[in-house]
Short mmCIF file of C-alpha atoms and ligand atoms in Angstrom, two decimals:
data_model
loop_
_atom_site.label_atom_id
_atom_site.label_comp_id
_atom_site.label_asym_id
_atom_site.label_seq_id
_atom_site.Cartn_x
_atom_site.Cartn_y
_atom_site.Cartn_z
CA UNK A 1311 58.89 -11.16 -10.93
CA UNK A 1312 61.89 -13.38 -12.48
CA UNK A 1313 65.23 -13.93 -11.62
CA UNK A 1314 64.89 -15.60 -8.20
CA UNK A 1315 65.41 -19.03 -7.96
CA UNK A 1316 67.00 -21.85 -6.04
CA UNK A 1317 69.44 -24.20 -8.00
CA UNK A 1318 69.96 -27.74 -6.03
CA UNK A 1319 72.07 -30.36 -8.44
CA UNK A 1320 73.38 -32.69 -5.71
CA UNK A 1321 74.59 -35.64 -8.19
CA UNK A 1322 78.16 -36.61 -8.48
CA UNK A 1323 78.32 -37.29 -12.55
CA UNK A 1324 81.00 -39.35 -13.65
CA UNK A 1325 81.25 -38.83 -17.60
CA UNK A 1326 83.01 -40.28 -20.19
CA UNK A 1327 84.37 -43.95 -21.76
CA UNK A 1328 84.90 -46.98 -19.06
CA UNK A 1329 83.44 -44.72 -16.34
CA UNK A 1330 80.65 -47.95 -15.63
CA UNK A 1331 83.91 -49.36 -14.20
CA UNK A 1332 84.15 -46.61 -11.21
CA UNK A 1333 80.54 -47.81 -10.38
CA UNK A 1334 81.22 -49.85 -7.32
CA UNK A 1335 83.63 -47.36 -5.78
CA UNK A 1336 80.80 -44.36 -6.00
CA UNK A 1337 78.44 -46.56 -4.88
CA UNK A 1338 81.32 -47.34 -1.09
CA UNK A 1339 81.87 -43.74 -1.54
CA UNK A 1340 78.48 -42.81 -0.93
CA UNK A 1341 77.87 -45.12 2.00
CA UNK A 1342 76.15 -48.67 0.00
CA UNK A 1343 77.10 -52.05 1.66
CA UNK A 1344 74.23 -54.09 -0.04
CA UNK A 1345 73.00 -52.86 -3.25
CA UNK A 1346 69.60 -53.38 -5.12
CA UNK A 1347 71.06 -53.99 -9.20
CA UNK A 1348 68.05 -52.86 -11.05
CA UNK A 1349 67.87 -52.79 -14.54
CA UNK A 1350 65.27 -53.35 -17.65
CA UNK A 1351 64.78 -55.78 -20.35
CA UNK A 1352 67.78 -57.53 -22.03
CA UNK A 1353 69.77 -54.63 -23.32
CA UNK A 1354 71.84 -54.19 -20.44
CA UNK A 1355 72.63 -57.91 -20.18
CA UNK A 1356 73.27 -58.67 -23.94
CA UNK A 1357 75.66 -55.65 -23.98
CA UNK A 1358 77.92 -56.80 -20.86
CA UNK A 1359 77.22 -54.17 -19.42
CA UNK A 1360 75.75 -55.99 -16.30
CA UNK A 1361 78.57 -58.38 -16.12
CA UNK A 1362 81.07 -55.56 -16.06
CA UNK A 1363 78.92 -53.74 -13.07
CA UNK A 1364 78.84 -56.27 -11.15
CA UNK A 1365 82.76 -56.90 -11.48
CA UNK A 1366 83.06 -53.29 -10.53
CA UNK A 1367 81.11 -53.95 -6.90
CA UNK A 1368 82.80 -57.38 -6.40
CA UNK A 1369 85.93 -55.44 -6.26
CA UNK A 1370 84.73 -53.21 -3.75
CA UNK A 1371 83.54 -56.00 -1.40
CA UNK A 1372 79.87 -54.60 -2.12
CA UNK A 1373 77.22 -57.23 -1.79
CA UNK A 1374 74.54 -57.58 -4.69
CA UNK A 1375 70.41 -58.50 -5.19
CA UNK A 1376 69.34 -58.37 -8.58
CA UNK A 1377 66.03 -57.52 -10.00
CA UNK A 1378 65.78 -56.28 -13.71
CA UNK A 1379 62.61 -56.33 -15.82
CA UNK A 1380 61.24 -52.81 -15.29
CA UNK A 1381 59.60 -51.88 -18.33
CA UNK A 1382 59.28 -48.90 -19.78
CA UNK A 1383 56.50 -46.61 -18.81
CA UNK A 1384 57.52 -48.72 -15.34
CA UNK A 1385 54.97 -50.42 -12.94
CA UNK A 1386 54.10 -50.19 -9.36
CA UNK A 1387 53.71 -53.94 -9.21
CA UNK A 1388 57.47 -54.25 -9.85
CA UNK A 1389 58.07 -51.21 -7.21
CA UNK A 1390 56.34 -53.69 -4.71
CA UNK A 1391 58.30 -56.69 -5.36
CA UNK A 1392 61.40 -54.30 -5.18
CA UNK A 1393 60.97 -53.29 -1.92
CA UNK A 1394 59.78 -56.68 -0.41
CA UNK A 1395 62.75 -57.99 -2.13
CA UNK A 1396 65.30 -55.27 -0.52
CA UNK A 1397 63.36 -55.18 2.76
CA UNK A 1398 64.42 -59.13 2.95
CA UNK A 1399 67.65 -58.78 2.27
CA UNK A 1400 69.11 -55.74 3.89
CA UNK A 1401 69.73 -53.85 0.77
CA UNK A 1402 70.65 -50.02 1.66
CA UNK A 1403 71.91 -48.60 -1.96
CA UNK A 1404 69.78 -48.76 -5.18
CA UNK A 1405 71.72 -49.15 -8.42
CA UNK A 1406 69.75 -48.21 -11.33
CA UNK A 1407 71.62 -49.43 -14.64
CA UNK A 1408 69.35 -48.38 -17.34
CA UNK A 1409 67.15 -45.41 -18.60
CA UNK A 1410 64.05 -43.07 -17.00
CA UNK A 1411 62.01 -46.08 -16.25
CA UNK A 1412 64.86 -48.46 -14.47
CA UNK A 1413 66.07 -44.89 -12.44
CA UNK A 1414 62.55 -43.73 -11.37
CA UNK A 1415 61.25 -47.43 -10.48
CA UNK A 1416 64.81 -47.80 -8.36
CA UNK A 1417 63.83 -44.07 -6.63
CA UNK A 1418 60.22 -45.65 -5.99
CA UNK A 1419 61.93 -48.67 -4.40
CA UNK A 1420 63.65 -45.78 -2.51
CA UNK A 1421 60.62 -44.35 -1.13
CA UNK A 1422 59.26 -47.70 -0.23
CA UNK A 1423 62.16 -49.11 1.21
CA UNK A 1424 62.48 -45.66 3.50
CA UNK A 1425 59.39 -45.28 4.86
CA UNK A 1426 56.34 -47.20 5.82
CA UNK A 1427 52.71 -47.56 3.96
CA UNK A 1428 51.91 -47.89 0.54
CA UNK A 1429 54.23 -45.96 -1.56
CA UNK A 1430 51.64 -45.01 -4.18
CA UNK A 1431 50.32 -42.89 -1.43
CA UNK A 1432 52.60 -40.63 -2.39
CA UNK A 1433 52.51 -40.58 -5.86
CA UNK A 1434 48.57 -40.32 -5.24
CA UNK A 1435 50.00 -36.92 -2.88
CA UNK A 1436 48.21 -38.51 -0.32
CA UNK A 1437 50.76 -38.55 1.79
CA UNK A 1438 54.70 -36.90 1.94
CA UNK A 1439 57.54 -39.22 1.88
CA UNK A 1440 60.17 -38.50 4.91
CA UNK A 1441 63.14 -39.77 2.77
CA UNK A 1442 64.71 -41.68 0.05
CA UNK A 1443 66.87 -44.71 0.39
CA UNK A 1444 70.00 -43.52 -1.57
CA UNK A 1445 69.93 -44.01 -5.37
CA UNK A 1446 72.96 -43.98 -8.34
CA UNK A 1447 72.62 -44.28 -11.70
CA UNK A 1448 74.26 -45.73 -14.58
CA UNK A 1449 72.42 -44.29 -17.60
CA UNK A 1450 72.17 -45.94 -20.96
CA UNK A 1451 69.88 -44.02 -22.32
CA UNK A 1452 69.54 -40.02 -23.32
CA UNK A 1453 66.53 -38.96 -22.65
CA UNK A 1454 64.57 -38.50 -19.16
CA UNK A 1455 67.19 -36.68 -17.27
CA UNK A 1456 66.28 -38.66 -13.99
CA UNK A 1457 69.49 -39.22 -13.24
CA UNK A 1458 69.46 -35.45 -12.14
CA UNK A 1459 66.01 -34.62 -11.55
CA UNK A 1460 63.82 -34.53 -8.41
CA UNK A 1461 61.52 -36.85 -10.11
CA UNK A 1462 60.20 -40.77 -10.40
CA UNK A 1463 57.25 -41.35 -12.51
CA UNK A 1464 55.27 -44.60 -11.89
CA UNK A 1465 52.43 -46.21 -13.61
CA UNK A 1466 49.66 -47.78 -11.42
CA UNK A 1467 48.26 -50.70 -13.67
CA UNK A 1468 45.12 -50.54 -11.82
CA UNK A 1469 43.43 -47.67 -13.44
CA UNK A 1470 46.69 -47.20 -15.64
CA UNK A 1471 46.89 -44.16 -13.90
CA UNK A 1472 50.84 -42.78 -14.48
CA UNK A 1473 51.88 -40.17 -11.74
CA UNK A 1474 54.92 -38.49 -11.19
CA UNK A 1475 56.73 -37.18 -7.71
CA UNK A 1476 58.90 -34.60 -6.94
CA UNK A 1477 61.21 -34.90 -3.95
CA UNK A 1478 64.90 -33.80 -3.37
CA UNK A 1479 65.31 -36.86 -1.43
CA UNK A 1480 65.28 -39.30 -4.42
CA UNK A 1481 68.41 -37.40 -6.50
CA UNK A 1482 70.79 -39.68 -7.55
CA UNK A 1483 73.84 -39.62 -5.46
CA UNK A 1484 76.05 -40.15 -8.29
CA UNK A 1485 75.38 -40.89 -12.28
CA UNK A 1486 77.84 -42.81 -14.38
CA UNK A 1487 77.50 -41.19 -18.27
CA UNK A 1488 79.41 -43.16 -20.54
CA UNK A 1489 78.43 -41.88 -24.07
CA UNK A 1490 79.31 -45.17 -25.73
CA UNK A 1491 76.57 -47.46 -23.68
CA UNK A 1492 73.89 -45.56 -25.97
CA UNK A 1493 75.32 -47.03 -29.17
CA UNK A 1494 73.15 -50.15 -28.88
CA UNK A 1495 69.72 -47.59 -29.03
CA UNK A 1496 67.34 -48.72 -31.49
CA UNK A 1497 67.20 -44.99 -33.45
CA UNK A 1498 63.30 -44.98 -32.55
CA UNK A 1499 65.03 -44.44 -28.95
CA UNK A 1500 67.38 -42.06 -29.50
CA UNK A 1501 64.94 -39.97 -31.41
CA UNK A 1502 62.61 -40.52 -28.65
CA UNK A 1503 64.93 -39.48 -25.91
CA UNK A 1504 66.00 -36.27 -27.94
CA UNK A 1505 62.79 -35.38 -28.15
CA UNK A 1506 62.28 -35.67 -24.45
CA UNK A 1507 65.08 -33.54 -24.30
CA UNK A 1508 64.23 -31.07 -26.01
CA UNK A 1509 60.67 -30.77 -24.41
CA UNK A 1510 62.46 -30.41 -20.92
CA UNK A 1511 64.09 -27.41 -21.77
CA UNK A 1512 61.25 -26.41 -24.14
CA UNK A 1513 58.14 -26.59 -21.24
CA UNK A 1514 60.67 -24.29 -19.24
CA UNK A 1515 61.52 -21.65 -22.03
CA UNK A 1516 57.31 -21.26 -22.62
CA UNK A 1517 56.21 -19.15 -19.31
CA UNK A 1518 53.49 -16.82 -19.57
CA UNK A 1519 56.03 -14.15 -17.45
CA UNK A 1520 59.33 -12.65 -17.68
CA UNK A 1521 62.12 -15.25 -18.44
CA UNK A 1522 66.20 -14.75 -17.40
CA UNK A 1523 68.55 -13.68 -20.51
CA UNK A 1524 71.34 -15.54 -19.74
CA UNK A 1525 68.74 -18.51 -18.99
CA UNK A 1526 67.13 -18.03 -22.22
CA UNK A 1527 70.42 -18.27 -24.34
CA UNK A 1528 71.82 -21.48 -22.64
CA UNK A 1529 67.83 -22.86 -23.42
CA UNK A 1530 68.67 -22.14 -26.72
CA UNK A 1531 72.16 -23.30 -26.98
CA UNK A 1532 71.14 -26.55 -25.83
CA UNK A 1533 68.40 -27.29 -28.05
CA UNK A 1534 70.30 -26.23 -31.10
CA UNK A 1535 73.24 -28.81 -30.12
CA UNK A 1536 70.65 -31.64 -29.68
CA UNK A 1537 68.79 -30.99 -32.90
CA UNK A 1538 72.35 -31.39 -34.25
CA UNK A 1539 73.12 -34.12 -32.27
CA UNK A 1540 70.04 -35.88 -33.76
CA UNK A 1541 70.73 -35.05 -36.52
CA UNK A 1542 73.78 -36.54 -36.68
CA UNK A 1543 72.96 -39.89 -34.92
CA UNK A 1544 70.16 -39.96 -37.54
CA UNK A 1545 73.06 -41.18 -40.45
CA UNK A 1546 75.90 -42.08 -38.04
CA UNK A 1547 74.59 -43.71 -34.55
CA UNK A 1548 77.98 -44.30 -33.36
CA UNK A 1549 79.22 -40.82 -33.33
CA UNK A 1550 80.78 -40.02 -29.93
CA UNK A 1551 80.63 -36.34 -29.77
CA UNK A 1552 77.10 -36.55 -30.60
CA UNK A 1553 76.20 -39.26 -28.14
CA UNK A 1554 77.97 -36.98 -25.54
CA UNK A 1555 76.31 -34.00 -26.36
CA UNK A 1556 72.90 -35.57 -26.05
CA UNK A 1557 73.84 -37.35 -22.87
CA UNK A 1558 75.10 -34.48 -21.20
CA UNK A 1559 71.75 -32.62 -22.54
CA UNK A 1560 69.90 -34.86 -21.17
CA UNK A 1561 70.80 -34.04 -17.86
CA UNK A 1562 70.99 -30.41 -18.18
CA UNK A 1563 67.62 -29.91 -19.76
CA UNK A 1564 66.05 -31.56 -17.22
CA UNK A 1565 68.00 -30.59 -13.60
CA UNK A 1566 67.05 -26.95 -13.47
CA UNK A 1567 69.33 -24.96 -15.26
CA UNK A 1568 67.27 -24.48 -18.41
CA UNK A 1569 64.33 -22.88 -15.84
CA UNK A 1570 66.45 -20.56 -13.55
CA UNK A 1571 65.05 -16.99 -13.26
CA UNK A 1572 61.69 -17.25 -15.20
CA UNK A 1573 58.39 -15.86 -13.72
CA UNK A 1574 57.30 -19.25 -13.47
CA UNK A 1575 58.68 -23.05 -13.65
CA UNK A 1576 57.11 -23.31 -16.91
CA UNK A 1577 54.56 -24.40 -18.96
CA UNK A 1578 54.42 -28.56 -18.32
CA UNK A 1579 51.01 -29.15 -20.24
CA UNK A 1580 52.24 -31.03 -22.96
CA UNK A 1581 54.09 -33.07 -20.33
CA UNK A 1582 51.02 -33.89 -18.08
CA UNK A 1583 49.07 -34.42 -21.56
CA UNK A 1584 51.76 -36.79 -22.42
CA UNK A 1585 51.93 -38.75 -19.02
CA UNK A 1586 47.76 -39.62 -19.79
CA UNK A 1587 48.66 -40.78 -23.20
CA UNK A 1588 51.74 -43.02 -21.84
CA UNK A 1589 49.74 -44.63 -18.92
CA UNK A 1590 46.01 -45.59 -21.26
CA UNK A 1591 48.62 -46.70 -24.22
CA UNK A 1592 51.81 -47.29 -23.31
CA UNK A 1593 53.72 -45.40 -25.81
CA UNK A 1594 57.34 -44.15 -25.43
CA UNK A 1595 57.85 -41.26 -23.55
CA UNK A 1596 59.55 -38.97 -26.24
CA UNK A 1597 57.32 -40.05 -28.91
CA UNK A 1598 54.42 -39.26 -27.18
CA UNK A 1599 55.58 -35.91 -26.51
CA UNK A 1600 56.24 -35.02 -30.15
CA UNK A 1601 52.41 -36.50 -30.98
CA UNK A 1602 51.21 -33.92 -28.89
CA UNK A 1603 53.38 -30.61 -29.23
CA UNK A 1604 51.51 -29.33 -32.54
CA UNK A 1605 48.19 -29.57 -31.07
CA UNK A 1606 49.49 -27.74 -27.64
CA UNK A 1607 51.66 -25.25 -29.36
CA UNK A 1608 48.86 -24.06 -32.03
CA UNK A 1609 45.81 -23.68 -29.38
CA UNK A 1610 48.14 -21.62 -27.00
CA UNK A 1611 50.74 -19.24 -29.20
CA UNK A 1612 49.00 -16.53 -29.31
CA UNK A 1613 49.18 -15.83 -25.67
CA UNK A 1614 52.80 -15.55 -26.29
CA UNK A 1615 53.45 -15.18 -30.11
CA UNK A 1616 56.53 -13.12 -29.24
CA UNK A 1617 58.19 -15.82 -27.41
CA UNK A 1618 56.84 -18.61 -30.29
CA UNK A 1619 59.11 -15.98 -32.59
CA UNK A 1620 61.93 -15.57 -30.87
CA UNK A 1621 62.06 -19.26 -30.38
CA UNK A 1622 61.75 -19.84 -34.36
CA UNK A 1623 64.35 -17.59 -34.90
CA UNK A 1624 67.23 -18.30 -32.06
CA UNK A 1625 66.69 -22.32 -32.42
CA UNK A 1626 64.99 -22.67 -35.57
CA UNK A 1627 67.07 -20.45 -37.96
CA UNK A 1628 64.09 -18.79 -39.41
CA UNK A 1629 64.11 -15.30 -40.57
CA UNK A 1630 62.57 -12.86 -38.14
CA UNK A 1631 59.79 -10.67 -40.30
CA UNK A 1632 58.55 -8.50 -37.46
CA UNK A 1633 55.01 -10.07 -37.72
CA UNK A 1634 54.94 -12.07 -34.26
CA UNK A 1635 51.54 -14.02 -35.11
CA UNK A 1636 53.15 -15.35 -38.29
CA UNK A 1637 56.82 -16.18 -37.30
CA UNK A 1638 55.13 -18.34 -34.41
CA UNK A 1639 53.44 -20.05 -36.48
CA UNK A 1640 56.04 -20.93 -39.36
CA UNK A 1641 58.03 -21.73 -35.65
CA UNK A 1642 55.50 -24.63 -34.64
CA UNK A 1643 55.83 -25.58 -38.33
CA UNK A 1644 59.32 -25.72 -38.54
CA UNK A 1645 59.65 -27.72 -35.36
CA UNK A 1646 57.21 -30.09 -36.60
CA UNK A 1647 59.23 -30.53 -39.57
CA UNK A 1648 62.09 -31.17 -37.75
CA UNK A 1649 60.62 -33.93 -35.40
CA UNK A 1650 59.17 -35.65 -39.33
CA UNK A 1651 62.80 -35.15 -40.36
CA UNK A 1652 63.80 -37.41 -37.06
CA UNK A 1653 61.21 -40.01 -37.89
CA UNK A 1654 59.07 -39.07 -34.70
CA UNK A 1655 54.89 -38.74 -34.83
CA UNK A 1656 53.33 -35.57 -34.88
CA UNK A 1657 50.28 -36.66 -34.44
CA UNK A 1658 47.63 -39.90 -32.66
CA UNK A 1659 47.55 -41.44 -35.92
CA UNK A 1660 51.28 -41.07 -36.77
CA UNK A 1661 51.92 -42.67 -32.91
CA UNK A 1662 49.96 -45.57 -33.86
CA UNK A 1663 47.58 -44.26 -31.49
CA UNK A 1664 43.50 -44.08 -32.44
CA UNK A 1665 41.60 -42.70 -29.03
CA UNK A 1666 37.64 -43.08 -29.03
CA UNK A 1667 36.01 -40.24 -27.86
CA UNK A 1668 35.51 -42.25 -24.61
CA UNK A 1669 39.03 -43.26 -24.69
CA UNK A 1670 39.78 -39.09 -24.85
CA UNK A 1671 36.94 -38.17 -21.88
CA UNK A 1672 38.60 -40.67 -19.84
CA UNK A 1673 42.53 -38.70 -20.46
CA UNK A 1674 41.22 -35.53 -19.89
CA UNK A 1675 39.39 -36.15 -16.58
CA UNK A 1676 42.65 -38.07 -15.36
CA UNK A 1677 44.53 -34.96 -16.75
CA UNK A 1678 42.91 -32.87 -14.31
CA UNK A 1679 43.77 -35.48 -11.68
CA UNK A 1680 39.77 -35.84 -11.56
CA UNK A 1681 38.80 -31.96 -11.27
CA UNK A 1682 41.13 -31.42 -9.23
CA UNK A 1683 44.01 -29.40 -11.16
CA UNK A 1684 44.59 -26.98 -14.49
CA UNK A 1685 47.49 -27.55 -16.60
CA UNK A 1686 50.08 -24.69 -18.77
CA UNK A 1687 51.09 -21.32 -17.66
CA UNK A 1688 50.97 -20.06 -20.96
CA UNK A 1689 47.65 -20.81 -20.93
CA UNK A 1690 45.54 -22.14 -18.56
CA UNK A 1691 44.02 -25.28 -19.40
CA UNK A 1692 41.11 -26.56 -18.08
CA UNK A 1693 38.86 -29.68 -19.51
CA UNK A 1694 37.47 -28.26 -22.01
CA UNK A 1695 40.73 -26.88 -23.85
CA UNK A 1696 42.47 -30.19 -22.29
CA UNK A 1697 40.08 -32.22 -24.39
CA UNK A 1698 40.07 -30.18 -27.56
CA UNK A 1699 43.82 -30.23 -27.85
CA UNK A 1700 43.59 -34.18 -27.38
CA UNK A 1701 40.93 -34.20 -29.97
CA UNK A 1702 43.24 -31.93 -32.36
CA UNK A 1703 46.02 -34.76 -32.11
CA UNK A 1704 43.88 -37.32 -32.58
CA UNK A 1705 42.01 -35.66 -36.16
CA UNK A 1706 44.76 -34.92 -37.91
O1 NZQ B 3207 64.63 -52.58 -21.02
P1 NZQ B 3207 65.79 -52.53 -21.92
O2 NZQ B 3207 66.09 -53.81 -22.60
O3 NZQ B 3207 67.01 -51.91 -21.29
O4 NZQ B 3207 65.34 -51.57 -23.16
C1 NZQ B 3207 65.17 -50.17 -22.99
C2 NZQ B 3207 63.73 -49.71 -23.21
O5 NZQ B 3207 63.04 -50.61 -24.02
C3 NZQ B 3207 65.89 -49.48 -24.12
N1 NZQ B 3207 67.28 -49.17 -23.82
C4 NZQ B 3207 67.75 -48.39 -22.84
N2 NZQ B 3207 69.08 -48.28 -22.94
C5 NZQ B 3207 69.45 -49.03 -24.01
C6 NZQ B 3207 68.30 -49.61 -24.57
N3 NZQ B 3207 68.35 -50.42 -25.66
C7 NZQ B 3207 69.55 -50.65 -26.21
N4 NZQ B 3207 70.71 -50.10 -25.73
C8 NZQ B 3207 70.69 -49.28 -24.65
N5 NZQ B 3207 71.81 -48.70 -24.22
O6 NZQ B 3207 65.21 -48.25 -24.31
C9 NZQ B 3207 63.85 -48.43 -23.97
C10 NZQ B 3207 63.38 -47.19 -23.22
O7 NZQ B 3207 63.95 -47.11 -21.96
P2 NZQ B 3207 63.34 -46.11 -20.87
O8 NZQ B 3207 64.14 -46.20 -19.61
O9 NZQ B 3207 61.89 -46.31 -20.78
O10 NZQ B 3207 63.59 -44.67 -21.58
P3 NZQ B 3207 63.56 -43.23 -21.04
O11 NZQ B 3207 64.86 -42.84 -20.43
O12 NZQ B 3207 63.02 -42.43 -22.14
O13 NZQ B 3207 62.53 -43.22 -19.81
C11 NZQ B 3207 61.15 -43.06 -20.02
C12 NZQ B 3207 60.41 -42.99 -18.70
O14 NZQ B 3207 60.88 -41.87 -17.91
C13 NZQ B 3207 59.76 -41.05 -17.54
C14 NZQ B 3207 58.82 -41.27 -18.69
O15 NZQ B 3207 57.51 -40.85 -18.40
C15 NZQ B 3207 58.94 -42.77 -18.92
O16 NZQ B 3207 58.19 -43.47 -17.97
N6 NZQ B 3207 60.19 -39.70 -17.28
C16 NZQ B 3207 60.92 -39.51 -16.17
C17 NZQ B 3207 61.37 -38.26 -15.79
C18 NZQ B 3207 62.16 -38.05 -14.58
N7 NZQ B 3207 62.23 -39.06 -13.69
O17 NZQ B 3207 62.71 -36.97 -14.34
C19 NZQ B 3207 61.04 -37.07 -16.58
C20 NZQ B 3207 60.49 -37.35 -17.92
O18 NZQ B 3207 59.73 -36.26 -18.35
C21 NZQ B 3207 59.69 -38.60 -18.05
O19 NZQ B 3207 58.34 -38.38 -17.67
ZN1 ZN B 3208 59.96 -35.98 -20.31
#
């Protein structure tokens, strides 16, 4: 039974130009003295960006520790030195100024910083965190949604074993959305975040149950305006309405809202297929996601051809014939299209990706968190569907 749900979206967001220059007053307003500045590579430095933030705090009287370098697809090792480094010096606010990976390694710091142990315990689900040392974001990227989700992904170099966890207590107390920090994107990025996206929204629109009408129509809504957003950005990267529409996506698709009132919280198997690809090769997020769709989508639709029609014709455009089985399937086509059209993979080979067939034993048994766990609700996927969709992606 649908349409029973709750709907928790605790973060302040702060949208629009300039609005990195309120940073150091949300971080006072939400109770930071000493803050953690964590950020990624270069791109936040080279941009200013950094310099500006830190201006922002100064002003406030808010004392700073730096530590960038999180990478993407972002390490536990870095997590550790995080908290050591915050431990030492008293930090009690996390600034993440950056993307998915700097925002889920700050909420790992979080955990780490809160309570006591290893934090990977958790991730492992070994063990339940108690609390979150408070987290804001400034996002410079459209694409994860962490700055409003529950979640912090990690990757474990030993074992390369990337696991995600879900807690209330890491939501960012505030994000800072300024449209015009996403300029700088290499276009590989911004396709890669739209994709991402669009899969949030997506993995909660494919349920095996009922689904909410007015849920169902915002879904599509939104993945219409970031296919045009793409679109867009794809000849013009510095068009603001389109950066804001796909920032603003980005946190909608992935806070809730696209999921309220469906039978189920949705069909996540391409995700968890995804996070196996992401922590044996490292590829972008998005990317990876749009690699592995086709294969996922065509070994499932027929459980729910109806919805794989409806879904071609309300976001895709494409004419509605009255044959379910073959509307789905011109639907996965289309959408494939449409990622080829965005310069994203649709397949291993495309991603730059070549799995042996150890290489794809070793995903799938990972996948099922080592026996322990099916993926999908539209279908249920155990290893031996798990491996042939892998298999799929990597023929093609
Ligand atoms: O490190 P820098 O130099 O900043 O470069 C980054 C990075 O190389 C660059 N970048 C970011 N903003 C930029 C920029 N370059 C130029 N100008 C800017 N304004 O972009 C690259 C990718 O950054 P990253 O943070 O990795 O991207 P994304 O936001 O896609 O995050 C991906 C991570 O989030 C996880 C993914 O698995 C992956 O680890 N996810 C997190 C989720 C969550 N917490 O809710 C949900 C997602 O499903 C996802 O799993
Ligand atoms: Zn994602």
């Amino acid at each position: 039974m649908g349409s029973s749900f709750t709907y928790y979206a605790p973060t302040e967001v702060v949208f629009g130009q300039d609005t990195e220059t309120k940073a150091g007053a949300l971080v006072k307003k939400w109770g930071g003295t000493k803050v953690l500045l964590h950020y990624g590579g270069e791109s936040a430095r080279r941009s200013g960006l950094l310099t500006r933030i830190k201006a922002s705090l100064e002003a406030e009287g808010i004392a700073v520790v730096e530590l960038g370098g999180v990478v993407p697809n972002p390490r536990l090792s870095l997590v550790h030195t995080g908290i050591a480094l915050a431990r030492r010096e008293g930090v009690d606010f996390l600034l993440a100024v950056g993307g998915g990976s700097v925002i889920d390694s700050a909420k790992a710091i979080g955990y780490g910083i809160y309570n006591e142990g290893e934090v990977w315990d958790f991730y492992e689900q070994k063990r339940k965190p108690q609390g979150c040392t408070p987290v804001g974001a400034v996002l410079t990227i459209a694409a994860a949604g962490s700055e409003m989700s529950s979640s912090s992904v990690i990757t474990n170099e030993d074992g390369n074993l990337k696991r995600g966890l879900n807690t209330d207590y890491s939501r960012c107390k505030f994000a800072v959305m300024n449209p015009t920090l996403t300029y700088t994107l290499p276009p590989y990025q911004t396709m890669s975040g739209a994709v991402d996206i669009m899969m949030h929204t997506i993995e909660r629109y494919f349920v095996a149950g009922s689904s909410m009408a007015l849920t169902d129509e915002m879904a599509e809504a939104l993945l219409r305006v970031v296919m045009a957003s793409a679109r867009t950005l794809k000849s013009k990267s510095d068009d603001y309405e389109a950066r804001a529409n796909l920032m603003w996506a980005s946190s909608l698709s992935h806070n809730g809202l696209t999921g309220c009132g469906h039978a189920s919280r949705g069909d996540w198997a391409p995700h968890q297929l995804e996070h196996e690809m992401g922590g044996m090769f490292d590829v972008a997020h998005g990317a990876g996601l749009a690699a592995i769709w086709g294969s996922w989508a065509r070994f499932v639709y027929k459980e729910r051809a109806d919805r794989f029609a409806r879904f071609g014709h309300r976001v895709l455009g494409l004419p509605v014939t009255g044959d379910d089985l073959a509307d789905a399937e011109r639907a996965i086509e289309s959408l494939l299209d449409f990622f080829r059209e965005i310069d994203m993979p649709t397949t291993f080979a495309e991603l730059g990706i070549h799995p042996t067939a150890e290489e794809i034993s070793e995903m799938t048994v990972k996948a099922t968190y080592f026996g322990k766990r099916t993926l999908g609700d539209v279908m249920v996927l155990g290893s031996e569907e798990i491996k042939a969709i892998f298999t799929d992606a990597a023929q093609r």
